Backbone as a ProteinNet text record, in pm:
[ID]
protein_1_A
[PRIMARY]
MSTPAIDRARAAWGESIPAWIETLAREADRTSQSKVAQALGYSASAVSQVLAAKYQGDLRAVEQAALWRACRGIGRPRCPHSRIEEENDAN
[TERTIARY]
8841.6	8911.9	8854.1	8838.2	8777.9	8880.6	8828.6	8912.5	8976.9	9105.7	9171	9103.2	9100	9036.3	9097.5	9227.7	9291.9	9240.5	9218	9165.2	9021	8940.7	8801.9	8795.7	8881.5	8882.3	8924.5	9027.9	9073.5	8967.2	8896.4	8789.6	8675.6	8645	8534.1	8569.9	8689.7	8730.2	8794.8	8848.6	8914.1	9043.4	9077.1	9202	9206.7	9090.9	9086.1	9087.4	9130.3	9131.8	9223.4	9168.9	9253.3	9357.1	9469.2	9577.3	9531.2	9447.3	9403.6	9313.6	9238.8	9155.6	9245.8	9350.6	9446.1	9509.2	9546.1	9606.3	9507.8	9383.3	9278.6	9262.2	9258.4	9242.2	9362.6	9481.6	9601.8	9603.7	9560.8	9555.8	9449.6	9338	9234.1	9286.9	9366.6	9427.3	9533	9606.5	9713.1	9656.5	9550.9	9490.8	9353.3	9252.5	9117.4	9033.5	8925.5	8835.8	8773.9	8743.2	8685.8	8783.5	8910.5	9010.7	9031.2	9030.2	9042.4	8922.7	8804.7	8682.6	8686.2	8725.2	8732	8831.8	8946	9048.4	8999.5	8912.9	8862.2	8735.7	8672.3	8547.4	8426.4	8437.8	8328.5	8295.8	8182.3	8146.1	8221.3	8232.1	8295.7	8217.6	8085.3	8005.8	8031.3	8054.5	8087.3	8220	8319.5	8449.2	8433.1	8352.4	8326.2	8264.5	8170	8105.2	8203.3	8291.6	8393.4	8482.7	8530.2	8618.5	8547.7	8416.2	8338	8287.9	8327.4	8284.5	8132.5	8070.2	7925.1	7881.2	7973.7	7941.6	7856.8	7742.2	7650	7667.7	7753.3	7776.8	7880.2	7937.7	8036.5	8174	8205.5	8332.3	8452.2	8438.8	8548.4	8579.4	8476.5	8497.5	8572.8	8540.7	8612.3	8757.2	8777	8912.9	8993.1	8934.3	9005.9	9039	8945.8	8971.4	9086.2	9086.6	9192.6	9327.7	9331.2	9457.7	9507.2	9416.5	9454.4	9511.7	9445.6	9492.3	9628.2	9646.9	9776	9886.3	9859.4	9959.7	9991.8	9891.2	9913.1	9992.7	9966	10034.3	10183.4	10223.9	10366.1	10426.6	10348.9	10401.4	10411.8	10338.9	10342.3	10266.2	10325.4	10255.4	10139.8	10149.5	10043.8	10018.7	9894.2	9859.2	9825.5	9895.1	9868	9739.5	9676.5	9558.6	9427.7	9431.5	9307.4	9314.4	9197.2	9188	9141.9	9144.7	9095.5	9174.4	9307.6	9388.8	9345.9	9320.6	9281.6	9150.8	9056.5	8929.4	8948.8	9033.5	9059.6	9136.9	9230.5	9307.8	9221	9114.6	9025.3	8941.6	8924.5	8842.1	8919.6
9697.8	9638.6	9696	9611.4	9657.1	9727.2	9804.8	9877.9	9778.7	9791.1	9701.1	9704.5	9591.2	9579.3	9676.6	9697.4	9787.8	9930.2	9971.2	10105.5	10118.3	10012.9	10014.3	10018.1	9939.9	9935.9	10070.4	10128.9	10259.8	10367	10362	10459.5	10442	10318.3	10290.3	10319.6	10280.9	10293	10427.6	10492.6	10621.5	10607.9	10713.2	10718.4	10613.6	10568.9	10476.1	10328.9	10299.6	10160.1	10076.3	9970.3	9882.8	9809.4	9780.3	9710.6	9575.9	9504.9	9372.5	9383.3	9493.1	9514.8	9540.3	9619.3	9642.2	9510.7	9428	9298.3	9210.6	9209	9132	9178.7	9308.8	9365.8	9333.6	9345.7	9314.2	9166.9	9080.3	8937.7	8910.8	8981.3	8967.4	9012.4	9117.2	9162.6	9064.2	9004.7	8911.2	8779.6	8731.2	8603	8632	8627.1	8667	8680	8753.7	8770.5	8636.3	8554.1	8422.3	8332.7	8336.6	8254.4	8301.5	8431.9	8486.4	8442.4	8454.6	8416	8268	8184.6	8040.6	8010.2	8075.4	8052.7	8093.7	8194.2	8242.7	8171.6	8099.4	8032.7	8124.1	8224.8	8319	8320.5	8380.1	8392.8	8510.4	8507.7	8618.5	8747.6	8736.9	8858.3	8915.2	8829.4	8879	8953.8	8898.6	8965.7	9098.9	9101	9225.1	9329.8	9288.2	9379.4	9428.7	9341.8	9383	9490	9465	9560.7	9693.8	9688.3	9808.9	9875.9	9823.9	9876.8	9872.8	9766.3	9753.1	9620	9544.8	9413.3	9428.8	9362	9372.7	9260.6	9165.4	9053.9	9088.6	8986.4	9001	9030.1	9157.9	9199.5	9147.1	9140.4	9089.7	8943	8865.7	8725.2	8714.6	8801.8	8803.5	8843.5	8943.2	8986.7	8872.5	8801.6	8689.8	8581.4	8551.7	8450.9	8496	8623.5	8676.3	8672.9	8713	8713.7	8572.3	8481.7	8342.5	8283.4	8310.9	8259.4	8318.5	8446.5	8510.3	8444.9	8416.7	8350.1	8211.3	8137.7	8004.5	8013.2	8116.7	8134.2	8157.7	8216.5	8240	8134.5	8030.5	7917.2	7933.8	8026.6	8042	7928.1	7860.2	7750.1	7798.2	7917	7976.3	8118	8153	8287	8374.8	8484.1	8571.5	8652.2	8645.5	8726.2	8653.9	8525.7	8451.1	8336	8293.7	8177.6	8055.1	8060.7	7949.2	7822	7833.2	7713.1	7648.3	7731	7676.5	7600.3	7656.1	7588.4	7459.7	7463.2	7344	7239.9	7283.4	7189.8	7117.8	7182.7	7123.1	7011.3	7010	6907.5	6784.2
-11503.2	-11390.2	-11261.2	-11162.7	-11037.5	-10948.6	-10858	-10763.1	-10666.4	-10638.9	-10543.9	-10406.1	-10341.1	-10209.9	-10108.8	-10114.2	-10018.9	-10037.2	-10160.5	-10185.7	-10137.7	-10161.3	-10115	-9963	-9898.8	-9752.1	-9693.9	-9749.9	-9700	-9719.2	-9831.2	-9856.2	-9755.7	-9722.6	-9630.8	-9485.4	-9444.7	-9304.1	-9272.2	-9373	-9351.3	-9272.6	-9203.4	-9125.1	-9013.9	-8969.8	-8856.1	-8897.5	-9020.2	-9065.4	-8976.4	-8917.6	-8835.1	-8920.1	-8860.1	-8930.9	-8984.8	-8909.5	-8954.8	-9077.9	-9091.1	-9210	-9330.7	-9310.5	-9419.3	-9464	-9367.9	-9399.2	-9475.8	-9431.8	-9498.8	-9643.6	-9662.6	-9796.8	-9885.8	-9830.7	-9909.4	-9951.5	-9860.6	-9893.6	-10000.3	-9992.5	-10095.1	-10231.2	-10231.6	-10357.1	-10407.2	-10315.8	-10353.3	-10406.6	-10343	-10383	-10444	-10362.8	-10403	-10277	-10288.6	-10175.1	-10135.9	-10233.8	-10206.8	-10131.1	-10169.6	-10100.1	-9956.6	-9936.3	-9801.3	-9718.1	-9774.6	-9703.9	-9665.4	-9758.6	-9732.6	-9621	-9623.5	-9520.7	-9382.2	-9378.1	-9249	-9203.7	-9294.8	-9260.8	-9271.4	-9356.7	-9380.4	-9528.8	-9563.3	-9704.1	-9766.2	-9898.8	-9969.4	-9948.2	-9937.3	-9914.6	-9775.4	-9677.3	-9543	-9544.8	-9612.8	-9623.5	-9695.9	-9800.1	-9872.3	-9779.6	-9697.6	-9602.7	-9496.9	-9451.3	-9354.3	-9416	-9537	-9602.8	-9630.1	-9651.2	-9678.3	-9550.2	-9434.2	-9303.9	-9289.2	-9343.2	-9336.7	-9275.8	-9221	-9166.7	-9041	-9038.4	-8926.1	-8823.6	-8854.5	-8763.5	-8657.5	-8597.6	-8491.5	-8552.9	-8563.9	-8626.2	-8547.4	-8417.8	-8333.6	-8368	-8397.5	-8435.4	-8568	-8662.4	-8790.6	-8766.7	-8682.4	-8649.3	-8588.5	-8492.8	-8430.1	-8531.6	-8621.7	-8724.9	-8815.9	-8851.3	-8938.4	-8868.7	-8744.1	-8669.9	-8644.6	-8612	-8590.2	-8718.7	-8830.4	-8959	-8994.7	-8965.3	-8992.7	-8911.2	-8786.5	-8701.8	-8755	-8795.2	-8851.3	-8980.9	-9058.3	-9185.9	-9170.4	-9058.6	-9036.5	-8945.4	-8914.4	-8841	-8690.6	-8634.2	-8488.4	-8423.8	-8327.3	-8261	-8173.7	-8124.3	-8041.8	-8090.6	-8106.2	-8153.2	-8033.8	-8014.2	-7900.9	-7916.8	-8035.1	-8062.8	-8038.6	-8012.9	-8008.8	-7909.6	-7866	-7777.5	-7854.1	-7986.1	-8066.7	-8037.6	-8024.5	-7997.5	-7867.6	-7765.9	-7637	-7649	-7725.5	-7746.5	-7824.8	-7929	-8008.9	-7929.5	-7845.5	-7765.4	-7662.6	-7618.5	-7518	-7577.6	-7711.1	-7777.4	-7810
[MASK]
+++++++++++++++++++++++++++++++++++++++++++++++++++++++++++++++++++++++++++++++++++++++++++

């Protein structure tokens, strides 16, 4: 059996693990890393790299996608963490 994503993330990030990374890891454990990646619009390998604190891309963009998705998941009409709605509303 593989190590839970939350344990891998905590080992990689240490004491400074951001709350959104913990949330991402918990969701990966609850569903799957692939489902989390698909919901965010990223690859499963990108999510794996984020959880392992090795992602070389725009980590802030992943964070915004995760926070936006979390807000949508709880039914918030506007997400205070992202400007994605504003960009989508303009189109």
